[in-house]
């Protein structure tokens, strides 16, 4: 099995690129089917979702806009429970149909914050597309419309997700082993 080291941790390959790409394509095709006529605004949540958003958007085949917000909640391996807004939204979402594009829904605290904020800003409809979800870690009642892959409650890196800033560039997903 292929393993890597990042800082003080070892990680083992858990989801290869081919599976990731197939799962992302499935989500994009579902979105193409569902909202092609809704002139949506995609909102990519930086930093983690940059790779998912990049691949996803290549398969989206209707007119749409994409913009970016930046939040941070993780401190090393653990979610800190507080969500910091580092770059906010420039576009108006009043009356818009938005799709939040996230790397992972873990506890759901970050997504709850984003959804509250978009509702308060007057979005007409809000959908959530996440690359990964850890169903066993969910602590908030949020609806996730599109999930590429569900994973166990283990810490992972790769495909945009980091350990202490590193590992985002990996094209496969790795799970922490020690
Ligand atoms: P939540 O607020 O607990 O749902 O956490 C969401 C954020 O934590 C995600 O957007 C990720 O950036 C980060 N995160 C959650 N789980 C992991 C993981 O296993 N590896 C790296 N980052 C993670
Ligand atoms: Mg994130």
Short mmCIF file of C-alpha atoms and ligand atoms in Angstrom, two decimals:
data_model
loop_
_atom_site.label_atom_id
_atom_site.label_comp_id
_atom_site.label_asym_id
_atom_site.label_seq_id
_atom_site.Cartn_x
_atom_site.Cartn_y
_atom_site.Cartn_z
CA UNK A 1 0.00 0.00 0.00
CA UNK A 2 1.25 3.44 -0.86
CA UNK A 3 2.04 5.65 2.15
CA UNK A 4 3.30 9.22 2.50
CA UNK A 5 4.55 11.41 5.34
CA UNK A 6 3.44 14.95 6.01
CA UNK A 7 5.16 16.65 8.93
CA UNK A 8 4.77 14.30 11.93
CA UNK A 9 2.07 12.03 10.44
CA UNK A 10 1.89 9.01 8.13
CA UNK A 11 -0.95 8.64 5.64
CA UNK A 12 -2.04 5.69 3.47
CA UNK A 13 -3.65 5.96 0.03
CA UNK A 14 -7.40 5.52 0.45
CA UNK A 15 -9.17 6.95 -2.63
CA UNK A 16 -7.31 6.88 -5.96
CA UNK A 17 -7.64 9.65 -8.54
CA UNK A 18 -9.74 7.52 -10.92
CA UNK A 19 -12.46 7.03 -8.27
CA UNK A 20 -12.37 10.70 -7.36
CA UNK A 21 -12.77 11.81 -10.97
CA UNK A 22 -15.66 9.40 -11.60
CA UNK A 23 -17.46 10.61 -8.45
CA UNK A 24 -16.98 14.30 -9.32
CA UNK A 25 -18.30 13.68 -12.83
CA UNK A 26 -21.44 12.02 -11.41
CA UNK A 27 -22.14 15.08 -9.24
CA UNK A 28 -21.60 17.46 -12.17
CA UNK A 29 -23.98 15.44 -14.33
CA UNK A 30 -26.64 15.54 -11.58
CA UNK A 31 -26.22 19.32 -11.35
CA UNK A 32 -26.45 19.63 -15.15
CA UNK A 33 -29.73 17.73 -15.02
CA UNK A 34 -31.19 19.70 -12.07
CA UNK A 35 -30.39 23.39 -12.50
CA UNK A 36 -29.39 24.08 -16.10
CA UNK A 37 -32.15 26.70 -16.43
CA UNK A 38 -31.53 28.49 -13.10
CA UNK A 39 -28.61 30.77 -13.97
CA UNK A 40 -26.82 29.69 -10.77
CA UNK A 41 -23.98 31.32 -8.92
CA UNK A 42 -21.50 28.71 -7.72
CA UNK A 43 -19.70 29.72 -4.52
CA UNK A 44 -16.46 27.81 -3.96
CA UNK A 45 -15.31 27.68 -0.35
CA UNK A 46 -11.55 28.21 -0.22
CA UNK A 47 -9.07 26.84 0.44
CA UNK A 48 -10.14 23.20 0.49
CA UNK A 49 -12.64 23.16 -2.38
CA UNK A 50 -10.40 24.62 -5.06
CA UNK A 51 -9.58 21.32 -6.75
CA UNK A 52 -13.12 19.90 -6.53
CA UNK A 53 -14.56 23.16 -7.90
CA UNK A 54 -12.01 23.17 -10.74
CA UNK A 55 -12.84 19.63 -11.86
CA UNK A 56 -16.58 20.02 -11.24
CA UNK A 57 -16.89 23.17 -13.32
CA UNK A 58 -15.24 21.54 -16.34
CA UNK A 59 -18.25 19.21 -16.65
CA UNK A 60 -20.91 21.88 -15.97
CA UNK A 61 -22.39 22.55 -19.39
CA UNK A 62 -24.76 25.54 -18.95
CA UNK A 63 -24.27 29.29 -18.41
CA UNK A 64 -23.29 30.05 -14.82
CA UNK A 65 -21.04 32.20 -12.65
CA UNK A 66 -18.47 31.08 -10.09
CA UNK A 67 -17.10 33.06 -7.17
CA UNK A 68 -15.05 32.34 -4.06
CA UNK A 69 -15.23 32.83 -0.32
CA UNK A 70 -12.58 31.90 2.19
CA UNK A 71 -13.19 30.42 5.61
CA UNK A 72 -11.05 28.61 8.12
CA UNK A 73 -12.06 26.35 11.00
CA UNK A 74 -9.44 23.62 11.31
CA UNK A 75 -6.43 23.73 13.55
CA UNK A 76 -4.14 20.80 12.65
CA UNK A 77 -6.17 17.59 12.90
CA UNK A 78 -9.20 18.92 14.77
CA UNK A 79 -12.02 21.30 13.98
CA UNK A 80 -11.75 24.35 16.23
CA UNK A 81 -15.52 24.87 16.40
CA UNK A 82 -15.24 28.53 15.41
CA UNK A 83 -15.35 29.59 11.79
CA UNK A 84 -13.33 32.58 10.62
CA UNK A 85 -14.34 34.49 7.49
CA UNK A 86 -11.14 35.49 5.72
CA UNK A 87 -12.50 36.61 2.34
CA UNK A 88 -16.20 37.47 2.07
CA UNK A 89 -18.62 37.47 -0.81
CA UNK A 90 -18.39 40.37 -3.29
CA UNK A 91 -21.41 39.50 -5.45
CA UNK A 92 -25.02 40.14 -4.48
CA UNK A 93 -26.95 36.91 -3.97
CA UNK A 94 -30.34 38.63 -3.74
CA UNK A 95 -32.82 36.48 -5.69
CA UNK A 96 -30.01 34.22 -6.97
CA UNK A 97 -29.94 30.44 -7.05
CA UNK A 98 -26.65 29.59 -5.41
CA UNK A 99 -24.67 26.37 -5.15
CA UNK A 100 -22.14 26.20 -2.33
CA UNK A 101 -19.15 24.09 -3.40
CA UNK A 102 -17.31 22.60 -0.40
CA UNK A 103 -14.48 20.12 0.04
CA UNK A 104 -16.00 18.27 2.99
CA UNK A 105 -18.92 18.46 5.38
CA UNK A 106 -17.54 17.19 8.68
CA UNK A 107 -19.35 18.48 11.80
CA UNK A 108 -21.45 20.73 9.57
CA UNK A 109 -20.59 23.83 11.62
CA UNK A 110 -18.92 25.61 8.69
CA UNK A 111 -21.78 24.81 6.31
CA UNK A 112 -24.39 25.93 8.84
CA UNK A 113 -22.58 29.29 9.10
CA UNK A 114 -22.44 29.66 5.31
CA UNK A 115 -26.11 28.75 4.85
CA UNK A 116 -27.26 31.20 7.55
CA UNK A 117 -25.23 33.95 5.95
CA UNK A 118 -26.55 33.28 2.42
CA UNK A 119 -30.14 33.16 3.67
CA UNK A 120 -29.63 36.46 5.48
CA UNK A 121 -28.20 37.97 2.29
CA UNK A 122 -31.40 37.09 0.37
CA UNK A 123 -30.53 34.12 -1.84
CA UNK A 124 -33.59 32.65 -3.61
CA UNK A 125 -32.43 29.06 -3.33
CA UNK A 126 -29.33 27.45 -1.84
CA UNK A 127 -27.93 24.08 -2.80
CA UNK A 128 -24.87 22.39 -1.34
CA UNK A 129 -22.41 20.32 -3.37
CA UNK A 130 -19.67 18.71 -1.33
CA UNK A 131 -16.85 16.50 -2.51
CA UNK A 132 -16.78 14.49 0.74
CA UNK A 133 -19.05 13.96 3.69
CA UNK A 134 -18.28 12.27 7.01
CA UNK A 135 -21.84 11.28 8.01
CA UNK A 136 -20.75 9.99 11.44
CA UNK A 137 -19.27 13.38 12.38
CA UNK A 138 -22.34 15.49 11.55
CA UNK A 139 -23.51 17.67 14.45
CA UNK A 140 -25.86 20.05 12.66
CA UNK A 141 -29.12 19.56 10.79
CA UNK A 142 -28.16 20.64 7.31
CA UNK A 143 -29.28 19.37 3.95
CA UNK A 144 -26.52 18.42 1.54
CA UNK A 145 -27.88 18.15 -1.99
CA UNK A 146 -24.89 16.63 -3.78
CA UNK A 147 -22.19 14.41 -2.23
CA UNK A 148 -19.48 12.91 -4.40
CA UNK A 149 -18.23 10.45 -1.75
CA UNK A 150 -19.08 9.51 1.84
CA UNK A 151 -16.13 8.54 4.04
CA UNK A 152 -15.54 7.28 7.60
CA UNK A 153 -14.74 9.68 10.40
CA UNK A 154 -10.94 9.66 9.85
CA UNK A 155 -8.64 12.55 9.04
CA UNK A 156 -7.69 12.68 5.36
CA UNK A 157 -5.52 14.82 3.06
CA UNK A 158 -5.28 15.38 -0.67
CA UNK A 159 -7.41 16.73 -3.52
CA UNK A 160 -7.53 20.16 -1.88
CA UNK A 161 -7.65 19.02 1.74
CA UNK A 162 -4.68 19.72 3.96
CA UNK A 163 -2.86 18.77 7.11
CA UNK A 164 -1.49 22.01 8.54
CA UNK A 165 -1.38 23.59 5.09
CA UNK A 166 0.30 20.67 3.30
CA UNK A 167 -1.07 17.93 1.05
CA UNK A 168 -3.61 19.98 -0.91
CA UNK A 169 -1.79 19.28 -4.18
CA UNK A 170 -2.13 15.48 -3.98
CA UNK A 171 -4.39 14.07 -6.69
CA UNK A 172 -5.43 11.07 -4.57
CA UNK A 173 -6.90 11.01 -1.04
CA UNK A 174 -4.81 9.65 1.86
CA UNK A 175 -6.02 8.68 5.35
CA UNK A 176 -3.97 9.24 8.50
CA UNK A 177 -2.54 6.01 9.95
CA UNK A 178 -0.18 7.18 12.72
P1 LIG B 1 -16.88 21.32 9.68
O1 LIG B 1 -17.18 22.74 10.02
O2 LIG B 1 -16.55 20.51 10.91
O3 LIG B 1 -17.96 20.63 8.87
O4 LIG B 1 -15.52 21.30 8.91
C1 LIG B 1 -15.44 21.66 7.63
C2 LIG B 1 -14.02 22.04 7.23
O5 LIG B 1 -13.02 21.37 8.00
C3 LIG B 1 -13.85 21.59 5.82
O6 LIG B 1 -14.23 22.60 4.93
C4 LIG B 1 -12.37 21.24 5.75
O7 LIG B 1 -11.66 22.36 5.31
C5 LIG B 1 -11.99 20.87 7.16
N1 LIG B 1 -11.88 19.39 7.34
C6 LIG B 1 -12.82 18.54 7.83
N2 LIG B 1 -12.39 17.28 7.86
C7 LIG B 1 -11.13 17.30 7.35
C8 LIG B 1 -10.15 16.25 7.07
O8 LIG B 1 -10.32 15.05 7.31
N3 LIG B 1 -8.98 16.69 6.52
C9 LIG B 1 -8.72 18.00 6.23
N4 LIG B 1 -9.61 18.99 6.45
C10 LIG B 1 -10.81 18.64 7.01
MG1 LIG B 2 -13.17 23.71 3.62
#
